[in-house]
mmCIF file of C-alpha atoms in Angstrom:
data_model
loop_
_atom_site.group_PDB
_atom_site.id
_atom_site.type_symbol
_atom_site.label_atom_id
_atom_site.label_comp_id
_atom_site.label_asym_id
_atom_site.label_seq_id
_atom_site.Cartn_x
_atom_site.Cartn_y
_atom_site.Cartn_z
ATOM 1 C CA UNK E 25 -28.249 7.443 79.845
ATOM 2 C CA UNK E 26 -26.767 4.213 81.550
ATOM 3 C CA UNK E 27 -23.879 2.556 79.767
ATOM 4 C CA UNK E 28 -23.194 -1.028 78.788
ATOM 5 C CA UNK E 29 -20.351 -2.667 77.927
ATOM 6 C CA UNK E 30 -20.371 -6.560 76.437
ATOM 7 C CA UNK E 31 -17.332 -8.354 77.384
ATOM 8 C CA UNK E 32 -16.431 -11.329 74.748
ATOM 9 C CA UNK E 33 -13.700 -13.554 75.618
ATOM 10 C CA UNK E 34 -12.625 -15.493 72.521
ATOM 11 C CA UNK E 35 -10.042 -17.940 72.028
ATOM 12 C CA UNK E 36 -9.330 -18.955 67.547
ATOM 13 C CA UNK E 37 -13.039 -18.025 67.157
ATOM 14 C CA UNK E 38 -12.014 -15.734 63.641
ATOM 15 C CA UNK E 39 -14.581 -18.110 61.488
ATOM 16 C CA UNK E 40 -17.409 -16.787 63.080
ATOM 17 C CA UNK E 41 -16.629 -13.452 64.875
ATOM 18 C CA UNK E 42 -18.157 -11.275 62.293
ATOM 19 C CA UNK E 43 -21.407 -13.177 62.309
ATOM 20 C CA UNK E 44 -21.237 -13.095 66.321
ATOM 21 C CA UNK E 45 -20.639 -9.226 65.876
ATOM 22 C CA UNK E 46 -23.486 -8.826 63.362
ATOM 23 C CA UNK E 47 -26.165 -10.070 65.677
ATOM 24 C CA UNK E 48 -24.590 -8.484 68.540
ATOM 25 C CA UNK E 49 -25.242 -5.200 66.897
ATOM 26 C CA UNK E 50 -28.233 -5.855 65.904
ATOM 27 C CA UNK E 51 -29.409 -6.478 69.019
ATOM 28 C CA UNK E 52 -27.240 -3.278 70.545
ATOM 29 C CA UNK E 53 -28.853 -1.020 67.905
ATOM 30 C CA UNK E 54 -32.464 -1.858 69.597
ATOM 31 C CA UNK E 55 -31.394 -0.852 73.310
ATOM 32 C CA UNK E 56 -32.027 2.096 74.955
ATOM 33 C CA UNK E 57 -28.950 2.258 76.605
ATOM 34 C CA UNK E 58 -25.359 3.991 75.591
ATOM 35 C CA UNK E 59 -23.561 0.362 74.784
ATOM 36 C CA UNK E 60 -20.157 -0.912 73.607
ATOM 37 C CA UNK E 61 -18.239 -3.977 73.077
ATOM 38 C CA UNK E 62 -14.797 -5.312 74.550
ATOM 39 C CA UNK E 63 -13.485 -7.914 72.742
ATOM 40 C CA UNK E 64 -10.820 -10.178 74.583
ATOM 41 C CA UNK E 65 -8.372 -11.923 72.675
ATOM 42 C CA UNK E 66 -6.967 -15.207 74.807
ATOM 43 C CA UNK E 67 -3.779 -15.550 73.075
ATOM 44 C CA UNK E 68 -5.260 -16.653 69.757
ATOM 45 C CA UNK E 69 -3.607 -18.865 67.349
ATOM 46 C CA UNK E 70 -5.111 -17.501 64.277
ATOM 47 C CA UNK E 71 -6.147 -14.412 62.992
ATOM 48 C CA UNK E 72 -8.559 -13.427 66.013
ATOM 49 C CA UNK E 73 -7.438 -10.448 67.212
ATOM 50 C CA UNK E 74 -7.170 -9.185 62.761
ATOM 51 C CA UNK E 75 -10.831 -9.788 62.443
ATOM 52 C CA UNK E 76 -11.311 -8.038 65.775
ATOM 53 C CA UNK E 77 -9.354 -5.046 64.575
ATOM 54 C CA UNK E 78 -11.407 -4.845 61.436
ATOM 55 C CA UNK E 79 -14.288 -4.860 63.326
ATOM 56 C CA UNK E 80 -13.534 -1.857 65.645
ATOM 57 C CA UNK E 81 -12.869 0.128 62.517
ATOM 58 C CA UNK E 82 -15.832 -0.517 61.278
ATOM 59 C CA UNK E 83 -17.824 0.009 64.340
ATOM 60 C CA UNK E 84 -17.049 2.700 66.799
ATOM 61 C CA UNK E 85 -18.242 1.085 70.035
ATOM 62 C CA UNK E 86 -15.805 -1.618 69.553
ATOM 63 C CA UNK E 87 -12.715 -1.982 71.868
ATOM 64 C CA UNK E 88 -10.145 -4.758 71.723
ATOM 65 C CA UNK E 89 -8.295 -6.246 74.149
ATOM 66 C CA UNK E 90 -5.420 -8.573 73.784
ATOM 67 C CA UNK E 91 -3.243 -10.634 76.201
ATOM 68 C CA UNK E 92 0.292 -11.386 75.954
ATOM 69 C CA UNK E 93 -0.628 -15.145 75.293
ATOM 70 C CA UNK E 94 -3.467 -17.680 76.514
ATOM 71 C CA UNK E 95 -4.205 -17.693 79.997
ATOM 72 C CA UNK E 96 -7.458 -19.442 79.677
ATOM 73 C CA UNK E 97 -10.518 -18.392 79.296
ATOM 74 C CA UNK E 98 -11.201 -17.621 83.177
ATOM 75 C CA UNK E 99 -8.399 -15.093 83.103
ATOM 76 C CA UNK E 100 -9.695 -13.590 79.682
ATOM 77 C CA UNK E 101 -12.798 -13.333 81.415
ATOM 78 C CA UNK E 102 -11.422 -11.425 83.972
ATOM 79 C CA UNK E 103 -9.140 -9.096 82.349
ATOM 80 C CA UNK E 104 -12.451 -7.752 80.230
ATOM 81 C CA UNK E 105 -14.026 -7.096 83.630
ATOM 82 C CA UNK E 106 -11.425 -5.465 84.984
ATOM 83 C CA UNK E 107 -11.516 -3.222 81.624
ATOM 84 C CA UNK E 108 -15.273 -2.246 82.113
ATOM 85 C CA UNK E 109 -16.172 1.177 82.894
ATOM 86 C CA UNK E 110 -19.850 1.064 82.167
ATOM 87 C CA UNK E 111 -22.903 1.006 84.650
ATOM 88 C CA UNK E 112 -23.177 -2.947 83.609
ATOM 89 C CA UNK E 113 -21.743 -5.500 81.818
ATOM 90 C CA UNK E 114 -22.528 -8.629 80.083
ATOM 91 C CA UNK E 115 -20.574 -11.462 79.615
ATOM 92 C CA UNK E 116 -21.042 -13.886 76.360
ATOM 93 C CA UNK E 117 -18.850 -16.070 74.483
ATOM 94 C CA UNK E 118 -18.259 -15.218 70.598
ATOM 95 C CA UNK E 119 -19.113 -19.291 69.303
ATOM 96 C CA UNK E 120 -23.177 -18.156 69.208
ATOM 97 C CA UNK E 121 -23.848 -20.713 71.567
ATOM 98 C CA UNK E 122 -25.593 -18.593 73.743
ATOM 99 C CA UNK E 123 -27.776 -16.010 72.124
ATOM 100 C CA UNK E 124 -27.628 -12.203 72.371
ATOM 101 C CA UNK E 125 -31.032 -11.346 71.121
ATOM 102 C CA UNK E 126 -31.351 -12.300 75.581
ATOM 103 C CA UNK E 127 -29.429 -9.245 76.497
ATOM 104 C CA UNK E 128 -32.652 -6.867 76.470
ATOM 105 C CA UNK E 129 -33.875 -9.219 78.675
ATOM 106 C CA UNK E 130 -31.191 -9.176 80.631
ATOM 107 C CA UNK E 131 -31.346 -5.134 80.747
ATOM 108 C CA UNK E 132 -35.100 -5.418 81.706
ATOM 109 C CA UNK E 133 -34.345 -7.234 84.889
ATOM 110 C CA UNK E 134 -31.352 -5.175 85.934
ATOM 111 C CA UNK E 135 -33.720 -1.866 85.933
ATOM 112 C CA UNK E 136 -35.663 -3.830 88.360
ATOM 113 C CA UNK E 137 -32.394 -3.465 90.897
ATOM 114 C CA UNK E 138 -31.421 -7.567 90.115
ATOM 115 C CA UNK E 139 -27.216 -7.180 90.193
ATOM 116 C CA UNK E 140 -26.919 -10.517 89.004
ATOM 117 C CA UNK E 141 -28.675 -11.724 85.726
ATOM 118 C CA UNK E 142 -27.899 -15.117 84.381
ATOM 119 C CA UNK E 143 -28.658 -17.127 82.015
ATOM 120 C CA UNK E 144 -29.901 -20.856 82.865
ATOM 121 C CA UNK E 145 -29.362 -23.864 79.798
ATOM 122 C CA UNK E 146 -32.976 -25.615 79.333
ATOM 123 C CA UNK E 147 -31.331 -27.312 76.652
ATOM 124 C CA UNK E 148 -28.037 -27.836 75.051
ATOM 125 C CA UNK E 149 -28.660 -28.255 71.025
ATOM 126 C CA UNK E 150 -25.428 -29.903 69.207
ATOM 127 C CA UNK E 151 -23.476 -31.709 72.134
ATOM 128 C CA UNK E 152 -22.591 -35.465 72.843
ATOM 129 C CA UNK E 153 -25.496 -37.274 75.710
ATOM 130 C CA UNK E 154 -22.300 -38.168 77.490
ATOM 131 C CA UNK E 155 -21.119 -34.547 77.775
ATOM 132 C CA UNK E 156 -24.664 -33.629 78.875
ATOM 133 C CA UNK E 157 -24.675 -35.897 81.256
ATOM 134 C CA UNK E 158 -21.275 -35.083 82.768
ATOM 135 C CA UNK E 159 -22.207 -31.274 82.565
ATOM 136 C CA UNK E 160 -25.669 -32.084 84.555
ATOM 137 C CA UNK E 161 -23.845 -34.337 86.724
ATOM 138 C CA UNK E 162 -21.018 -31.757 87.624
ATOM 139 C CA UNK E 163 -23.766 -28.747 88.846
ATOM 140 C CA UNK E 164 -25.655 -30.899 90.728
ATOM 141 C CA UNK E 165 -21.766 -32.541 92.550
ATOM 142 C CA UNK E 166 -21.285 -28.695 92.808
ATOM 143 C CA UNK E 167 -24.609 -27.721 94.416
ATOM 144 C CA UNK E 168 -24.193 -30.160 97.235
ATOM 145 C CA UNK E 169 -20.372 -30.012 98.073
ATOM 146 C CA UNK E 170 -19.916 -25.732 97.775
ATOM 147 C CA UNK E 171 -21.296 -23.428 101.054
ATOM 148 C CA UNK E 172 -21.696 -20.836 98.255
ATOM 149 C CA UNK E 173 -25.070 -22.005 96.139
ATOM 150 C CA UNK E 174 -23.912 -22.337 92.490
ATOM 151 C CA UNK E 175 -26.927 -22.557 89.730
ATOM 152 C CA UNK E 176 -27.589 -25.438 87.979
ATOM 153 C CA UNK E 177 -27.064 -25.821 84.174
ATOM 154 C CA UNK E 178 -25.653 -21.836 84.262
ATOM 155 C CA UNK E 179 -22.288 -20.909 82.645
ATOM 156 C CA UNK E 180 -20.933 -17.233 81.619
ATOM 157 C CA UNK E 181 -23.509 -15.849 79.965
ATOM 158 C CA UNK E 182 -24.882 -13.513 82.251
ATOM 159 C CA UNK E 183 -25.192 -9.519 83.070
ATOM 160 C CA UNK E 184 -23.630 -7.376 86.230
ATOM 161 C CA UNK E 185 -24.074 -4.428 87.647
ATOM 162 C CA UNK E 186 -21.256 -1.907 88.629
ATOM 163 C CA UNK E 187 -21.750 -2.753 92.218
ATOM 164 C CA UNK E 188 -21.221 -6.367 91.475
ATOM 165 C CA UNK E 189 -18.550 -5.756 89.312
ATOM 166 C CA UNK E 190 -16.571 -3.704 92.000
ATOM 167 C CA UNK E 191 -17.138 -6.884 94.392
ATOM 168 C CA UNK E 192 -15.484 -9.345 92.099
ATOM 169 C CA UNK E 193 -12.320 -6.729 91.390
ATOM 170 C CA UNK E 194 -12.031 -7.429 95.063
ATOM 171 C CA UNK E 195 -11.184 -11.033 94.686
ATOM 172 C CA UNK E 196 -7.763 -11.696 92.903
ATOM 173 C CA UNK E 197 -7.457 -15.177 93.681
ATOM 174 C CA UNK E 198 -5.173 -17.157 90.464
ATOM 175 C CA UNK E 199 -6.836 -20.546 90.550
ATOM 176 C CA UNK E 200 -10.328 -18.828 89.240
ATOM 177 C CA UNK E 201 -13.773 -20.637 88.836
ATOM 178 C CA UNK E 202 -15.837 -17.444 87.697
ATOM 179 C CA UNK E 203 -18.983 -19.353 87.901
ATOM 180 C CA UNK E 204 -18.329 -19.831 91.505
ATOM 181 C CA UNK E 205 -17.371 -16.060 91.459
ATOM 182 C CA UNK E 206 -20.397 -14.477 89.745
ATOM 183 C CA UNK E 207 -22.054 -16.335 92.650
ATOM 184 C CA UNK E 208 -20.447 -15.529 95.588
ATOM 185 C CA UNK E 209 -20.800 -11.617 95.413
ATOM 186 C CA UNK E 210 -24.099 -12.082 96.242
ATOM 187 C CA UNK E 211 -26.642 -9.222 95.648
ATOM 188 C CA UNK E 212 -30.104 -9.770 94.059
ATOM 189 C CA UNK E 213 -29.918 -12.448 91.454
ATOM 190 C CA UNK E 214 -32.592 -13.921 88.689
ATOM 191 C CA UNK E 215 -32.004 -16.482 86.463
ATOM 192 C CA UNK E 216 -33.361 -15.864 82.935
ATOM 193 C CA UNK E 217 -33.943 -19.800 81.316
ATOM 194 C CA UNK E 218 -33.029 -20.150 77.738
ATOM 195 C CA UNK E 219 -32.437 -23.142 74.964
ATOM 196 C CA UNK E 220 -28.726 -23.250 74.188
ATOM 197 C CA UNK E 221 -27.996 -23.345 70.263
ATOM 198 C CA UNK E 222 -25.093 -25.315 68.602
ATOM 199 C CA UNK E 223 -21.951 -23.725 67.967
ATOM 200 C CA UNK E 224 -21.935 -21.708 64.762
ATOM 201 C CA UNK E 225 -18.425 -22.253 63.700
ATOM 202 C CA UNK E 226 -15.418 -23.686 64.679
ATOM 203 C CA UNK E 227 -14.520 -26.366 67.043
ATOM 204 C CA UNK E 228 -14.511 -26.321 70.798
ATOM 205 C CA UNK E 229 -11.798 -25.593 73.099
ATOM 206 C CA UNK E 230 -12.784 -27.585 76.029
ATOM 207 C CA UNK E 231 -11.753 -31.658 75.487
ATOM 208 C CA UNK E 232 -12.881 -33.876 78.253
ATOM 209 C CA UNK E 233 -9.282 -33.438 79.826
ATOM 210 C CA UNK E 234 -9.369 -30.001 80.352
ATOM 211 C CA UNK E 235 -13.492 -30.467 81.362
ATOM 212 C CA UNK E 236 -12.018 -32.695 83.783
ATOM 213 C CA UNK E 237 -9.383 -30.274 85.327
ATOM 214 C CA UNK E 238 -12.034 -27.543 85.194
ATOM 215 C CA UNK E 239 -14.560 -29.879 87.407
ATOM 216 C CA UNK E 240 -11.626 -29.963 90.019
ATOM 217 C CA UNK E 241 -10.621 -26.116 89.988
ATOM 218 C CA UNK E 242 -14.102 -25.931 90.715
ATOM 219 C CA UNK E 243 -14.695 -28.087 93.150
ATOM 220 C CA UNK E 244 -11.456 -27.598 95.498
ATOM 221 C CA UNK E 245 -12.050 -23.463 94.782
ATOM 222 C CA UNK E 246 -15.618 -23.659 96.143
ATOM 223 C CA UNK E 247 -15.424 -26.907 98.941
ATOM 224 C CA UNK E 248 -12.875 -28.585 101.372
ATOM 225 C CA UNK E 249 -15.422 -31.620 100.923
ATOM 226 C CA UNK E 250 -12.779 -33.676 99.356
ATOM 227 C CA UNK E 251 -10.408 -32.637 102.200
ATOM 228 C CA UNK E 252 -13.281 -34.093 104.899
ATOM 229 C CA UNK E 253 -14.213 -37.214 102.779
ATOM 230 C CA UNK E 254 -11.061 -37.869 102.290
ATOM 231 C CA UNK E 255 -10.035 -37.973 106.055
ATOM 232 C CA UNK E 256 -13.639 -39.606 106.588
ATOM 233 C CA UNK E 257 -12.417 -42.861 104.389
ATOM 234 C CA UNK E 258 -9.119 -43.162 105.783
ATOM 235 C CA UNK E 259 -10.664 -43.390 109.476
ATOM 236 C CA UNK E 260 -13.064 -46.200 108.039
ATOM 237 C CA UNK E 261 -10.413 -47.681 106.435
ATOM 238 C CA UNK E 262 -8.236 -47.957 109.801
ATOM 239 C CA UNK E 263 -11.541 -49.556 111.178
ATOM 240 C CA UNK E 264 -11.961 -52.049 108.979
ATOM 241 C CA UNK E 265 -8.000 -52.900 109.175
ATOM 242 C CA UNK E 266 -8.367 -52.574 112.710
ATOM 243 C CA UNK E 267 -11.225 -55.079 112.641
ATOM 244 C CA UNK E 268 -9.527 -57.207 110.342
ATOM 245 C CA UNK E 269 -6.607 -57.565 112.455
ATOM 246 C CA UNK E 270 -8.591 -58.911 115.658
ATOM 247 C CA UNK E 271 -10.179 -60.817 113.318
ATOM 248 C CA UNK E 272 -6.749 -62.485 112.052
ATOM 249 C CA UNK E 273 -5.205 -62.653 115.872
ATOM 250 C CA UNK E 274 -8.306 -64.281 117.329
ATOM 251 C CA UNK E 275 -8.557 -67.027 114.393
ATOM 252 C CA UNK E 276 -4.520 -67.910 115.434
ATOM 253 C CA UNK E 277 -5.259 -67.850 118.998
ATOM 254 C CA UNK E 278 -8.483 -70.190 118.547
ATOM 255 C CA UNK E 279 -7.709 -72.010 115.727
ATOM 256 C CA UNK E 280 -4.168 -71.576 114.864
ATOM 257 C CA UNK E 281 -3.139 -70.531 111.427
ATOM 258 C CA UNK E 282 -0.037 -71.925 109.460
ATOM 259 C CA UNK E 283 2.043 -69.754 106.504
ATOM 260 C CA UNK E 284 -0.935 -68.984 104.476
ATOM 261 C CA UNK E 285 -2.982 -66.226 103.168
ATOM 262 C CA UNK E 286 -0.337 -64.383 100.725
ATOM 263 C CA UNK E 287 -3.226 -63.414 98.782
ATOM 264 C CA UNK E 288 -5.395 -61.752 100.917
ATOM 265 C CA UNK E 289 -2.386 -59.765 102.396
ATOM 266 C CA UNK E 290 -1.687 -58.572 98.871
ATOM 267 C CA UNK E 291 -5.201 -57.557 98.782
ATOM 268 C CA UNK E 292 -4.623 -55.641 101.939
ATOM 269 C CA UNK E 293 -1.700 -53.577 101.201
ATOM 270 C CA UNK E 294 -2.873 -53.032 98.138
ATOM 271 C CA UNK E 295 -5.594 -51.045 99.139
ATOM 272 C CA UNK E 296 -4.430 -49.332 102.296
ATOM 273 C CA UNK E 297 -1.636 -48.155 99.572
ATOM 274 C CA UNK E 298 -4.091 -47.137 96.944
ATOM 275 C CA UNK E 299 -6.612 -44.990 99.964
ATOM 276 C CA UNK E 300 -3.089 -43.653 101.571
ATOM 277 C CA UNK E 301 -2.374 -42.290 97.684
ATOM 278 C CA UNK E 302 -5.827 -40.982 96.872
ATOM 279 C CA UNK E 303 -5.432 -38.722 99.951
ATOM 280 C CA UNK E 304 -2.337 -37.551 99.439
ATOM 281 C CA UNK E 305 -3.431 -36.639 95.918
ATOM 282 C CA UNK E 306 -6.027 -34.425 97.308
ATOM 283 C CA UNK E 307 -4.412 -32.800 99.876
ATOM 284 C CA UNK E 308 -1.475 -32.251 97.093
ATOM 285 C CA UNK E 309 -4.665 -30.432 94.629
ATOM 286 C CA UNK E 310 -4.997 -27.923 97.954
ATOM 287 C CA UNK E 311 -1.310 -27.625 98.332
ATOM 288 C CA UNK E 312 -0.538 -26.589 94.742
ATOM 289 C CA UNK E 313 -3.130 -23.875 94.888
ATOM 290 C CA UNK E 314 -1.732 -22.633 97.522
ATOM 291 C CA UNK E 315 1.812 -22.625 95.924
ATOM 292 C CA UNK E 316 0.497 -21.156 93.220
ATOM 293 C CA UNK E 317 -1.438 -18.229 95.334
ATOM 294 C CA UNK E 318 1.948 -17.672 97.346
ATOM 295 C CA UNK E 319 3.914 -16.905 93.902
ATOM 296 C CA UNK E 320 1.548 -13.593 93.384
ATOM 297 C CA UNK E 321 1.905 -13.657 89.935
ATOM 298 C CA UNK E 322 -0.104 -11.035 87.655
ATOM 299 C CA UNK E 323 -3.393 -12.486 86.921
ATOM 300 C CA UNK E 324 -2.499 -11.703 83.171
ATOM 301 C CA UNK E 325 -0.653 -9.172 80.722
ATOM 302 C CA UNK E 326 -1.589 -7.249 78.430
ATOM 303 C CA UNK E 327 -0.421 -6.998 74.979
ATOM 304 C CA UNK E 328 -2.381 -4.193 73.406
ATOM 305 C CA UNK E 329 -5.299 -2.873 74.383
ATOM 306 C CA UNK E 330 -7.317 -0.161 71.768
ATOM 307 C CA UNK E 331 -10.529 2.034 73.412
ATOM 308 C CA UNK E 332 -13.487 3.182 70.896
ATOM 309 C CA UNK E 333 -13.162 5.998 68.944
#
C-alpha cells in the first residue's frame, strides 16, 4: 500500500490545531492509502509544539517536528520535506484556510502519474480587497518577470510525489521562495481549483511588511528582470540628460543664458541621484543573497524531532 505523509508547518497556531487535526483525520481515515502526519513547529511562541505533543499521543500516525527557533515558514516548510519518507506528501497550513477534505482529490490525480498537484484560490473568503488585490497583482508581476512559469492565485497547499520530492532535496539554496520551487522541478503538474475559507482561529503571521519582503525574495529568486530594467532606465536616463545638455549648450550658444535656472538644476540632480540610488538598491537585493548563499549556513536546526509509534 502507498504511503502518505502530510507535512503542516505551523507557526502560534495552538487555538486551532486540534480542530485542524480533527478534520485532517477525518479525512485520513477515508483514504486508501497507509498515511501519517508531520507536524512542524516554526519556533512557536506559545504552546504549539504542547498541543502537538498531545496530539501524537493520542494518534499514532502523528510525528512532530520542532526547530531550534523560527526560521520562517519557507524553512519550516522545508525541514518537513526533508523529514518525509512516504511515496507522497502533501503540504497544508494548520489555520484551515485551505481545506483538507481536497487531499483525496489530490490522491486521485497523483495515481494518474501527475507529480505535482496544487491547489489554485478561486476565491479568498475573510481577507481585506486591498490584500486581494496585491496578492492577484503579485502572481500575475511573477508570471511575466520569472523564466520558470509560476501559477496564478496558488500557494502551499499542494501534493508531491517521491520523485518530486527527491528533486527539490536537490536544491539547498537559503533565500527560499517554495512556490517558485514546487514549480521549477517540473514533472507532470494539474492544478485542482478550490474556494479558500477564512482562517479558523488566530491571527495571521504575514503583515504587509513581511508580504512586501516576501514579493521581493520572490521576485529576485525567480528573475534578474529588475537587474535588466534597472540598467534599461539608467541608459534612458543618460539620454534624456544627454539630450538635455545639448539642449542647455545650444540655447547659450544661440541665445545666451545669464545665472539662472537653480531650480531646474535641483530638479536634475535630484533625480539622476534618486535613479543612481534605486539601482544600487537592486543590485545591493542580488548582492546580499549572494552573501548570504556564500556563508553556507544550515538551512535550519532541529530541536526535537519524535517519529510515530
Amino acid at each position: 500500500m502507498p504511503k502518505l505523509t502530510v507535512v503542516v508547518p505551523a507557526y502560534n497556531e495552538s487555538e486551532g490545531l486540534r480542530e485542524f487535526h480533527a478534520r485532517l483525520a477525518a479525512v485520513l481515515d477515508q483514504l486508501d492509502v497507509q498515511s501519517e502526519v508531520l507536524y512542524v513547529d516554526d519556533g512557536s511562541r506559545d504552546d504549539t509544539y504542547a498541543v502537538m505533543s498531545s496530539l501524537r499521543e493520542g494518534d499514532a500516525r502523528v510525528s512532530t517536528l520542532k526547530l531550534s527557533r523560527n526560521f520562517g515558514k519557507e524553512l519550516a516548510l522545508t525541514a518537513g520535506l526533508d523529514y518525509v519518507d512516504a511515496d507522497a506528501a502533501v503540504v497544508i497550513d494548520a489555520d484551515l484556510q485551505d481545506p483538507p477534505e481536497l487531499i483525496p482529490t489530490f490522491v486521485q490525480h497523483w495515481r494518474e502519474g501527475y507529480d505535482v498537484v496544487y491547489g489554485t484560490r478561486a476565491s479568498r473568503a475573510g481577507e481585506t480587497g486591498f490584500k486581494k488585490f496585491t496578492a492577484s497583482g503579485f502572481y500575475r508581476v511573477m508570471e511575466k518577470l520569472s523564466s520558470t512559469p509560476i501559477p496564478r492565485d496558488t500557494g502551499d497547499f499542494r501534493l508531491l510525489s517521491r520523485r518530486a520530492l527527491d528533486a527539490l532535496k536537490q536544491v539547498r539554496e537559503r533565500q527560499r521562495f517554495m512556490k517558485g520551487l514546487f514549480t521549477w522541478v517540473g514533472f507532470r503538474q494539474i492544478s485542482v481549483v478550490y474556494h479558500r475559507d477564512p482562517r479558523y482561529a488566530g491571527e495571521t503571521k504575514w503583515n504587509y511588511w513581511k508580504l512586501w519582503n516576501f514579493a521581493i525574495e520572490g521576485i529576485t529568486s525567480f528573475s534578474g528582470a529588475p537587474l535588466k530594467l534597472a540598467t534599461y532606465f539608467g541608459l534612458l536616463t543618460a539620454i534624456v540628460a544627454f539630450l538635455f545638455g545639448l539642449w542647455v549648450l545650444g540655447k547659450a550658444l544661440w541665445l545666451g543664458d545669464p545665472v539662472r535656472g537653480y531650480p531646474s538644476l535641483m530638479v536634475v540632480v535630484l533625480f539622476l541621484g534618486g535613479a543612481q540610488l534605486m539601482a544600487l538598491g537592486v543590485i545591493g537585493e542580488y548582492l546580499g543573497r549572494l552573501y548570504v548563499e556564500s556563508k553556507q549556513r544550515p538551512l535550519y536546526l532541529i530541536d526535537e524531532y519524535l517519529p510515530s509509534s
